[in-house]
Amino acid sequence: MRAAWLLLPALAALGAYYVYAPLPGSVSQPWKLMLLDATFRAVQQACHLIHYLRLSHHLIVLNYLIGAFDKLKSVSSEHISITDAVFDGVEVRVFEPPPKQDETLKRSVVYIHGGGWALASARTSLYNNLCRIMAESLNAVVVSVEYRLVPEVCFPEQFHDALRATKHFLHPDVLAEYSVDPSRVAISGDSAGGNLAAAVCQQLSKDEHMTIRPKLQALIYPVLQAFDFNTPSYQQNMNMPVLPRYVMINYWIDYFNGNYDLAHSLLINNHTALDVSQALSFRGRLNWTSLLPSSFKKNYKPVIQTTGKAEIVQKIPALLDVRAVPLLAENETLQLQPKTYILTCENDVLRDDGVMYAKRLENAGVEVTLDHFDDCFHGCMIFTIWPTDFSAGIQTRNSYIKWLDENL
């Protein structure tokens, strides 16, 4: 018994050590965020052990666990009709509010979920809840795209799925079937979904055969480039909970079906060194020293290698493919983009991706709203359901939906 009393404080101390992470003073609900992050890390480490033992791919196991704890059994709600459909071979979930008197056509949002191109689903409660609230608040038809995930498929299949589903929905006959106003359709997504939304929007803007295009794009803490993993936000937030830098780099490697041995070279920007000729023409499009305001640059310095490894880009040419990295698109494409909303969080490695895209779009003549939150973190907008409910989630979600309501 005496040994047990000695062991309990030791276990408590070890638990506290595992959970604790130094956070900026501006982060809201820090201890709750630490607990969420500790849970993520524990589950991911268990999944990586299973992967190491060659029992299954760690992402398959992780998605299975997410589905086991989170997948909804019901496909309907009291006020919103929720149905599953297939758009040009791609599964989607459609949220439809009830018809109103004297109403002819509704607004609509095509939504693409996040999860590093590898995790989550349009059917999980986090995204089911978000899209249901969007449909109710906006009185809009929301189409949530269930694109295929890593490791089942890798780039460019996620992009192709999102593009096919969106193009199918934008067909006049399909819009008429759902009673949607063709002039009031937005495309949106968070994190990796924001990446896909931006890439799809760029592709649609260049498609001469499209008669209907999105009126708006709304990107929530989007991941937009793999050119520079040492922007100020990557340096500042390299160990931030939910999405530390090494995790984001691994997501990119998985998306491109690359080798984890490349992670360190990517981290120090060896793939875009000055002697990597394939990267030279893109450098001016992602010069954060000119694209970021001084409040974000702070005292951070660019990390530019003189000599690097050109073979990385030769092995993974998608690192410079604008379908994967929309921030590297040429100005002629950016000029074609619709009115844009970009939400960024201070405590997020991807903060500068969104801020730089906003600036490049603005420079190209696009009307842009940059909605920045000093006390929020990556992924916060979907965390609004107990036990992962955060005030940051409610705050960002309300701001996002308010902008859509005023502009769509």
Tab-separated table of C-alpha atoms in Angstrom:
chain	number	residue	atom	x	y	z
A	1	MET	CA	0.000	0.000	0.000
A	2	ARG	CA	2.832	2.365	0.871
A	3	ALA	CA	4.441	1.672	-2.534
A	4	ALA	CA	1.162	2.527	-4.245
A	5	TRP	CA	1.002	5.899	-2.469
A	6	LEU	CA	4.520	6.621	-3.669
A	7	LEU	CA	3.741	5.505	-7.203
A	8	LEU	CA	0.616	7.647	-7.628
A	9	PRO	CA	2.400	11.022	-7.287
A	10	ALA	CA	5.109	9.808	-9.655
A	11	LEU	CA	2.515	8.819	-12.275
A	12	ALA	CA	0.724	12.119	-11.803
A	13	ALA	CA	3.986	13.991	-12.307
A	14	LEU	CA	4.748	11.993	-15.463
A	15	GLY	CA	1.238	12.649	-16.758
A	16	ALA	CA	1.565	16.372	-16.125
A	17	TYR	CA	4.965	16.394	-17.851
A	18	TYR	CA	3.476	14.658	-20.915
A	19	VAL	CA	0.471	16.991	-21.087
A	20	TYR	CA	2.243	20.289	-20.435
A	21	ALA	CA	3.404	22.333	-23.406
A	22	PRO	CA	4.655	25.927	-23.260
A	23	LEU	CA	2.078	28.125	-24.986
A	24	PRO	CA	1.956	31.845	-25.778
A	25	GLY	CA	0.041	33.862	-23.244
A	26	SER	CA	-2.462	34.920	-25.909
A	27	VAL	CA	-3.815	31.392	-26.487
A	28	SER	CA	-7.340	30.985	-25.165
A	29	GLN	CA	-8.097	28.020	-22.861
A	30	PRO	CA	-4.453	26.838	-22.792
A	31	TRP	CA	-4.873	23.828	-20.483
A	32	LYS	CA	-7.747	22.490	-22.537
A	33	LEU	CA	-5.594	22.831	-25.653
A	34	MET	CA	-2.737	20.991	-23.905
A	35	LEU	CA	-5.075	18.112	-23.026
A	36	LEU	CA	-6.358	17.946	-26.609
A	37	ASP	CA	-2.812	17.951	-27.946
A	38	ALA	CA	-1.664	15.282	-25.480
A	39	THR	CA	-4.551	13.066	-26.609
A	40	PHE	CA	-3.603	13.600	-30.252
A	41	ARG	CA	0.038	12.766	-29.565
A	42	ALA	CA	-0.783	9.620	-27.590
A	43	VAL	CA	-3.102	8.291	-30.298
A	44	GLN	CA	-0.656	9.164	-33.083
A	45	GLN	CA	2.224	7.478	-31.276
A	46	ALA	CA	0.150	4.320	-30.828
A	47	CYS	CA	-0.749	4.377	-34.540
A	48	HIS	CA	2.902	4.849	-35.513
A	49	LEU	CA	3.821	1.834	-33.362
A	50	ILE	CA	1.268	-0.256	-35.242
A	51	HIS	CA	2.758	1.058	-38.503
A	52	TYR	CA	6.286	0.220	-37.323
A	53	LEU	CA	5.187	-3.326	-36.517
A	54	ARG	CA	3.798	-3.498	-40.083
A	55	LEU	CA	0.324	-4.363	-38.851
A	56	SER	CA	-1.324	-1.523	-40.788
A	57	HIS	CA	-0.657	1.959	-42.149
A	58	HIS	CA	-0.759	4.471	-39.294
A	59	LEU	CA	-3.175	6.768	-41.173
A	60	ILE	CA	-5.623	3.926	-41.765
A	61	VAL	CA	-5.577	3.086	-38.062
A	62	LEU	CA	-5.933	6.725	-37.078
A	63	ASN	CA	-8.904	7.209	-39.386
A	64	TYR	CA	-10.475	4.023	-38.074
A	65	LEU	CA	-10.227	5.364	-34.521
A	66	ILE	CA	-11.674	8.707	-35.581
A	67	GLY	CA	-14.566	6.909	-37.248
A	68	ALA	CA	-15.143	4.555	-34.341
A	69	PHE	CA	-15.528	7.406	-31.864
A	70	ASP	CA	-16.979	10.096	-34.071
A	71	LYS	CA	-18.966	8.792	-37.039
A	72	LEU	CA	-22.638	9.718	-36.967
A	73	LYS	CA	-25.198	6.928	-37.235
A	74	SER	CA	-28.022	9.276	-38.181
A	75	VAL	CA	-28.077	11.062	-41.543
A	76	SER	CA	-30.836	13.495	-40.725
A	77	SER	CA	-31.632	16.287	-38.296
A	78	GLU	CA	-34.738	18.059	-37.122
A	79	HIS	CA	-34.468	21.120	-39.371
A	80	ILE	CA	-31.986	20.147	-42.080
A	81	SER	CA	-32.327	17.326	-44.590
A	82	ILE	CA	-29.019	15.440	-44.795
A	83	THR	CA	-28.546	13.043	-47.690
A	84	ASP	CA	-25.604	11.250	-49.267
A	85	ALA	CA	-25.134	11.388	-53.028
A	86	VAL	CA	-22.521	10.721	-55.713
A	87	PHE	CA	-21.367	13.569	-57.978
A	88	ASP	CA	-19.435	12.289	-60.996
A	89	GLY	CA	-18.097	9.317	-59.052
A	90	VAL	CA	-17.307	11.323	-55.889
A	91	GLU	CA	-19.276	10.855	-52.677
A	92	VAL	CA	-20.808	13.995	-51.177
A	93	ARG	CA	-23.085	14.821	-48.276
A	94	VAL	CA	-25.786	17.397	-49.024
A	95	PHE	CA	-27.377	19.591	-46.333
A	96	GLU	CA	-30.673	21.188	-47.391
A	97	PRO	CA	-32.768	23.591	-45.294
A	98	PRO	CA	-36.549	23.361	-45.635
A	99	PRO	CA	-38.168	25.552	-48.325
A	100	LYS	CA	-39.548	28.904	-47.241
A	101	GLN	CA	-42.669	30.647	-48.472
A	102	ASP	CA	-42.153	32.918	-51.493
A	103	GLU	CA	-38.561	31.634	-51.825
A	104	THR	CA	-37.449	30.528	-55.261
A	105	LEU	CA	-33.720	29.767	-55.148
A	106	LYS	CA	-31.203	29.306	-52.336
A	107	ARG	CA	-27.563	30.166	-51.842
A	108	SER	CA	-25.033	27.348	-51.703
A	109	VAL	CA	-21.580	26.456	-50.361
A	110	VAL	CA	-19.355	23.637	-51.608
A	111	TYR	CA	-17.334	22.674	-48.534
A	112	ILE	CA	-14.107	20.614	-48.528
A	113	HIS	CA	-13.023	19.242	-45.150
A	114	GLY	CA	-9.502	19.357	-43.711
A	115	GLY	CA	-7.316	16.647	-42.210
A	116	GLY	CA	-3.988	16.735	-44.036
A	117	TRP	CA	-5.519	15.071	-47.157
A	118	ALA	CA	-5.459	11.924	-45.019
A	119	LEU	CA	-7.867	12.200	-42.084
A	120	ALA	CA	-11.475	13.008	-41.170
A	121	SER	CA	-14.612	12.809	-43.289
A	122	ALA	CA	-17.665	14.787	-44.312
A	123	ARG	CA	-19.580	12.308	-42.140
A	124	THR	CA	-17.795	12.891	-38.839
A	125	SER	CA	-19.688	14.855	-36.216
A	126	LEU	CA	-17.207	17.762	-36.364
A	127	TYR	CA	-17.871	18.488	-40.047
A	128	ASN	CA	-21.451	17.268	-39.987
A	129	ASN	CA	-22.145	19.815	-37.245
A	130	LEU	CA	-20.321	22.644	-39.038
A	131	CYS	CA	-22.135	22.093	-42.339
A	132	ARG	CA	-25.507	21.713	-40.617
A	133	ILE	CA	-25.033	25.026	-38.809
A	134	MET	CA	-23.933	26.680	-42.056
A	135	ALA	CA	-27.044	25.397	-43.843
A	136	GLU	CA	-29.298	26.630	-41.025
A	137	SER	CA	-27.609	30.001	-40.516
A	138	LEU	CA	-27.321	30.858	-44.209
A	139	ASN	CA	-30.484	29.102	-45.380
A	140	ALA	CA	-28.183	27.560	-47.949
A	141	VAL	CA	-27.589	24.193	-49.591
A	142	VAL	CA	-24.215	22.927	-48.372
A	143	VAL	CA	-22.396	20.239	-50.345
A	144	SER	CA	-19.651	18.557	-48.297
A	145	VAL	CA	-17.164	16.675	-50.476
A	146	GLU	CA	-16.037	13.207	-49.363
A	147	TYR	CA	-12.819	13.031	-51.382
A	148	ARG	CA	-10.577	9.964	-51.173
A	149	LEU	CA	-7.736	10.054	-48.661
A	150	VAL	CA	-4.097	9.107	-48.214
A	151	PRO	CA	-2.942	6.307	-48.249
A	152	GLU	CA	-5.694	4.988	-50.554
A	153	VAL	CA	-4.739	7.662	-53.074
A	154	CYS	CA	-2.181	10.466	-53.214
A	155	PHE	CA	-1.838	13.714	-55.160
A	156	PRO	CA	-3.395	14.610	-57.546
A	157	GLU	CA	-6.402	12.364	-56.836
A	158	GLN	CA	-7.731	14.442	-53.912
A	159	PHE	CA	-7.633	17.497	-56.181
A	160	HIS	CA	-9.352	15.609	-58.996
A	161	ASP	CA	-12.117	14.373	-56.661
A	162	ALA	CA	-12.800	17.877	-55.362
A	163	LEU	CA	-12.747	19.325	-58.881
A	164	ARG	CA	-15.062	16.675	-60.341
A	165	ALA	CA	-17.611	17.003	-57.538
A	166	THR	CA	-17.616	20.807	-57.755
A	167	LYS	CA	-17.914	20.885	-61.558
A	168	HIS	CA	-20.790	18.400	-61.390
A	169	PHE	CA	-22.645	20.502	-58.845
A	170	LEU	CA	-22.135	23.677	-60.902
A	171	HIS	CA	-23.904	22.134	-63.892
A	172	PRO	CA	-27.147	24.109	-64.469
A	173	ASP	CA	-29.352	21.008	-64.285
A	174	VAL	CA	-27.872	19.929	-60.947
A	175	LEU	CA	-28.196	23.403	-59.440
A	176	ALA	CA	-31.817	23.470	-60.578
A	177	GLU	CA	-32.417	20.070	-58.976
A	178	TYR	CA	-31.309	21.503	-55.617
A	179	SER	CA	-33.042	24.875	-56.188
A	180	VAL	CA	-29.741	26.768	-56.023
A	181	ASP	CA	-29.172	30.228	-57.483
A	182	PRO	CA	-26.294	29.818	-60.006
A	183	SER	CA	-25.006	33.307	-59.185
A	184	ARG	CA	-24.730	32.632	-55.429
A	185	VAL	CA	-22.406	29.638	-55.007
A	186	ALA	CA	-19.273	29.730	-52.832
A	187	ILE	CA	-16.427	27.248	-52.503
A	188	SER	CA	-14.812	26.823	-49.107
A	189	GLY	CA	-12.637	24.567	-46.987
A	190	ASP	CA	-10.386	24.410	-43.950
A	191	SER	CA	-6.692	23.489	-43.745
A	192	ALA	CA	-6.020	20.845	-46.440
A	193	GLY	CA	-9.603	21.436	-47.562
A	194	GLY	CA	-8.724	25.115	-47.967
A	195	ASN	CA	-5.825	24.005	-50.147
A	196	LEU	CA	-8.176	21.983	-52.348
A	197	ALA	CA	-10.770	24.773	-52.458
A	198	ALA	CA	-8.167	27.323	-53.604
A	199	ALA	CA	-6.732	24.928	-56.217
A	200	VAL	CA	-10.190	24.021	-57.540
A	201	CYS	CA	-11.189	27.686	-57.684
A	202	GLN	CA	-8.060	28.485	-59.709
A	203	GLN	CA	-8.764	25.620	-62.101
A	204	LEU	CA	-12.401	26.623	-62.587
A	205	SER	CA	-11.392	30.224	-63.302
A	206	LYS	CA	-9.254	29.022	-66.230
A	207	ASP	CA	-11.810	26.565	-67.637
A	208	GLU	CA	-13.342	28.229	-70.703
A	209	HIS	CA	-16.103	25.614	-70.837
A	210	MET	CA	-17.492	26.555	-67.415
A	211	THR	CA	-20.576	28.745	-67.689
A	212	ILE	CA	-21.062	28.944	-63.908
A	213	ARG	CA	-18.221	29.682	-61.490
A	214	PRO	CA	-18.111	30.352	-57.738
A	215	LYS	CA	-19.104	33.832	-56.645
A	216	LEU	CA	-16.826	33.597	-53.584
A	217	GLN	CA	-14.075	31.529	-52.058
A	218	ALA	CA	-13.653	31.257	-48.290
A	219	LEU	CA	-10.451	29.631	-47.018
A	220	ILE	CA	-10.012	28.686	-43.363
A	221	TYR	CA	-6.367	28.551	-42.183
A	222	PRO	CA	-5.430	27.040	-45.565
A	223	VAL	CA	-2.196	25.204	-46.351
A	224	LEU	CA	-1.022	26.731	-49.626
A	225	GLN	CA	2.678	26.082	-50.150
A	226	ALA	CA	5.495	23.581	-49.574
A	227	PHE	CA	8.196	25.920	-50.866
A	228	ASP	CA	9.350	27.423	-47.569
A	229	PHE	CA	9.018	25.678	-44.211
A	230	ASN	CA	10.748	28.573	-42.446
A	231	THR	CA	8.312	31.425	-42.844
A	232	PRO	CA	7.933	33.438	-39.617
A	233	SER	CA	4.824	31.471	-38.624
A	234	TYR	CA	6.590	28.144	-39.230
A	235	GLN	CA	9.493	29.327	-37.071
A	236	GLN	CA	7.312	30.884	-34.375
A	237	ASN	CA	4.877	27.960	-34.090
A	238	MET	CA	7.150	25.019	-34.888
A	239	ASN	CA	6.068	23.190	-31.702
A	240	MET	CA	2.512	24.514	-31.441
A	241	PRO	CA	-0.135	21.940	-30.425
A	242	VAL	CA	-2.399	20.299	-33.002
A	243	LEU	CA	-0.127	21.068	-35.977
A	244	PRO	CA	3.603	21.337	-35.204
A	245	ARG	CA	5.924	21.870	-38.168
A	246	TYR	CA	7.189	18.296	-38.424
A	247	VAL	CA	3.605	16.996	-38.607
A	248	MET	CA	2.757	19.389	-41.457
A	249	ILE	CA	5.871	18.300	-43.352
A	250	ASN	CA	4.879	14.641	-42.895
A	251	TYR	CA	1.396	15.419	-44.246
A	252	TRP	CA	3.019	16.872	-47.365
A	253	ILE	CA	5.253	13.798	-47.743
A	254	ASP	CA	2.241	11.483	-47.406
A	255	TYR	CA	0.227	13.587	-49.884
A	256	PHE	CA	3.010	13.299	-52.460
A	257	ASN	CA	3.699	9.624	-51.669
A	258	GLY	CA	7.240	10.582	-50.748
A	259	ASN	CA	9.802	9.178	-48.357
A	260	TYR	CA	10.045	10.323	-44.732
A	261	ASP	CA	13.812	10.416	-45.169
A	262	LEU	CA	13.255	13.703	-47.016
A	263	ALA	CA	11.701	15.400	-43.979
A	264	HIS	CA	14.881	17.054	-42.673
A	265	SER	CA	15.888	18.338	-46.120
A	266	LEU	CA	12.425	19.844	-46.573
A	267	LEU	CA	12.548	21.379	-43.103
A	268	ILE	CA	15.728	23.328	-43.916
A	269	ASN	CA	14.526	24.251	-47.442
A	270	ASN	CA	17.084	22.163	-49.302
A	271	HIS	CA	14.469	21.541	-52.014
A	272	THR	CA	14.315	25.235	-52.912
A	273	ALA	CA	17.974	26.203	-52.534
A	274	LEU	CA	19.431	28.813	-54.871
A	275	ASP	CA	21.065	26.139	-57.021
A	276	VAL	CA	17.773	24.262	-57.587
A	277	SER	CA	16.914	25.639	-61.025
A	278	GLN	CA	13.324	24.334	-60.991
A	279	ALA	CA	12.525	26.542	-57.990
A	280	LEU	CA	14.090	29.798	-59.168
A	281	SER	CA	11.119	31.058	-61.194
A	282	PHE	CA	8.808	30.611	-58.203
A	283	ARG	CA	10.933	32.410	-55.619
A	284	GLY	CA	9.536	35.857	-56.390
A	285	ARG	CA	5.975	34.611	-55.878
A	286	LEU	CA	6.697	33.603	-52.294
A	287	ASN	CA	8.978	36.277	-50.907
A	288	TRP	CA	7.607	36.648	-47.410
A	289	THR	CA	9.891	39.591	-46.654
A	290	SER	CA	7.733	41.667	-49.028
A	291	LEU	CA	4.371	39.898	-48.655
A	292	LEU	CA	4.058	39.909	-44.864
A	293	PRO	CA	3.444	42.963	-42.650
A	294	SER	CA	6.132	43.798	-40.095
A	295	SER	CA	3.861	42.622	-37.254
A	296	PHE	CA	4.137	39.077	-38.643
A	297	LYS	CA	7.771	39.199	-39.818
A	298	LYS	CA	8.984	40.289	-36.373
A	299	ASN	CA	12.710	39.510	-36.106
A	300	TYR	CA	12.680	36.277	-38.083
A	301	LYS	CA	15.176	35.807	-40.907
A	302	PRO	CA	14.708	33.942	-44.203
A	303	VAL	CA	16.241	30.474	-44.453
A	304	ILE	CA	17.660	30.220	-47.977
A	305	GLN	CA	20.208	27.543	-48.747
A	306	THR	CA	22.930	28.337	-51.287
A	307	THR	CA	23.337	24.712	-52.271
A	308	GLY	CA	20.627	22.128	-51.885
A	309	LYS	CA	19.228	18.939	-53.355
A	310	ALA	CA	17.660	19.297	-56.794
A	311	GLU	CA	16.887	15.577	-56.772
A	312	ILE	CA	14.095	16.216	-54.241
A	313	VAL	CA	12.092	18.209	-56.786
A	314	GLN	CA	12.996	15.671	-59.462
A	315	LYS	CA	11.557	12.898	-57.276
A	316	ILE	CA	8.556	14.982	-56.156
A	317	PRO	CA	7.733	17.512	-58.907
A	318	ALA	CA	4.385	18.141	-57.192
A	319	LEU	CA	6.252	20.371	-54.702
A	320	LEU	CA	6.066	23.052	-57.418
A	321	ASP	CA	2.724	22.042	-58.984
A	322	VAL	CA	0.170	24.836	-58.507
A	323	ARG	CA	-2.611	22.260	-58.188
A	324	ALA	CA	-0.915	21.254	-54.925
A	325	VAL	CA	0.575	24.627	-53.950
A	326	PRO	CA	-1.908	27.350	-55.047
A	327	LEU	CA	0.178	30.148	-53.521
A	328	LEU	CA	2.700	29.667	-56.358
A	329	ALA	CA	0.135	30.406	-59.099
A	330	GLU	CA	1.018	33.055	-61.669
A	331	ASN	CA	-0.521	36.529	-61.430
A	332	GLU	CA	-2.659	35.947	-64.527
A	333	THR	CA	-4.477	33.159	-62.674
A	334	LEU	CA	-4.831	35.157	-59.450
A	335	GLN	CA	-6.502	38.003	-61.349
A	336	LEU	CA	-9.328	35.608	-62.268
A	337	GLN	CA	-10.170	34.658	-58.666
A	338	PRO	CA	-13.484	35.660	-57.082
A	339	LYS	CA	-14.000	37.752	-53.980
A	340	THR	CA	-12.102	36.005	-51.203
A	341	TYR	CA	-12.237	35.479	-47.446
A	342	ILE	CA	-9.181	34.058	-45.649
A	343	LEU	CA	-9.208	33.224	-41.930
A	344	THR	CA	-5.854	32.918	-40.165
A	345	CYS	CA	-4.758	32.193	-36.601
A	346	GLU	CA	-1.712	33.628	-34.860
A	347	ASN	CA	-0.766	30.331	-33.219
A	348	ASP	CA	-0.564	28.318	-36.424
A	349	VAL	CA	2.342	27.306	-38.682
A	350	LEU	CA	0.058	28.028	-41.658
A	351	ARG	CA	-0.702	31.628	-40.670
A	352	ASP	CA	1.664	33.093	-43.252
A	353	ASP	CA	0.378	30.873	-46.066
A	354	GLY	CA	-2.999	32.568	-45.751
A	355	VAL	CA	-1.609	36.063	-45.213
A	356	MET	CA	0.697	35.817	-48.239
A	357	TYR	CA	-2.115	34.506	-50.454
A	358	ALA	CA	-4.326	37.363	-49.337
A	359	LYS	CA	-1.611	39.859	-50.263
A	360	ARG	CA	-0.919	38.272	-53.644
A	361	LEU	CA	-4.641	38.233	-54.475
A	362	GLU	CA	-4.961	41.845	-53.351
A	363	ASN	CA	-1.991	42.819	-55.526
A	364	ALA	CA	-3.741	41.086	-58.454
A	365	GLY	CA	-6.851	43.237	-57.961
A	366	VAL	CA	-9.044	40.742	-56.093
A	367	GLU	CA	-11.224	41.962	-53.213
A	368	VAL	CA	-9.968	40.145	-50.116
A	369	THR	CA	-11.027	39.991	-46.478
A	370	LEU	CA	-8.240	38.766	-44.173
A	371	ASP	CA	-9.810	37.739	-40.867
A	372	HIS	CA	-6.996	37.224	-38.338
A	373	PHE	CA	-7.402	35.921	-34.779
A	374	ASP	CA	-4.611	36.563	-32.270
A	375	ASP	CA	-5.762	34.039	-29.639
A	376	CYS	CA	-6.700	31.084	-31.868
A	377	PHE	CA	-4.921	27.951	-33.102
A	378	HIS	CA	-4.976	25.681	-36.132
A	379	GLY	CA	-8.127	23.603	-36.497
A	380	CYS	CA	-10.058	25.517	-33.864
A	381	MET	CA	-13.168	26.202	-35.978
A	382	ILE	CA	-14.333	22.584	-35.946
A	383	PHE	CA	-13.842	22.208	-32.189
A	384	THR	CA	-17.274	23.330	-30.998
A	385	ILE	CA	-18.730	20.055	-29.656
A	386	TRP	CA	-18.128	18.717	-26.133
A	387	PRO	CA	-15.614	17.545	-25.021
A	388	THR	CA	-13.506	19.360	-27.632
A	389	ASP	CA	-15.466	22.595	-27.474
A	390	PHE	CA	-13.363	25.773	-27.512
A	391	SER	CA	-14.410	29.415	-27.358
A	392	ALA	CA	-11.983	29.942	-30.265
A	393	GLY	CA	-14.094	27.543	-32.339
A	394	ILE	CA	-17.325	29.458	-31.728
A	395	GLN	CA	-15.588	32.800	-32.324
A	396	THR	CA	-14.045	31.833	-35.665
A	397	ARG	CA	-17.112	29.954	-36.898
A	398	ASN	CA	-19.394	32.892	-36.186
A	399	SER	CA	-17.070	35.310	-37.985
A	400	TYR	CA	-16.797	33.002	-41.009
A	401	ILE	CA	-20.545	32.458	-41.299
A	402	LYS	CA	-21.201	36.197	-40.817
A	403	TRP	CA	-18.946	37.024	-43.786
A	404	LEU	CA	-20.662	34.426	-45.958
A	405	ASP	CA	-24.074	35.739	-44.962
A	406	GLU	CA	-23.110	39.304	-45.869
A	407	ASN	CA	-21.407	38.472	-49.161
A	408	LEU	CA	-22.988	35.382	-50.688
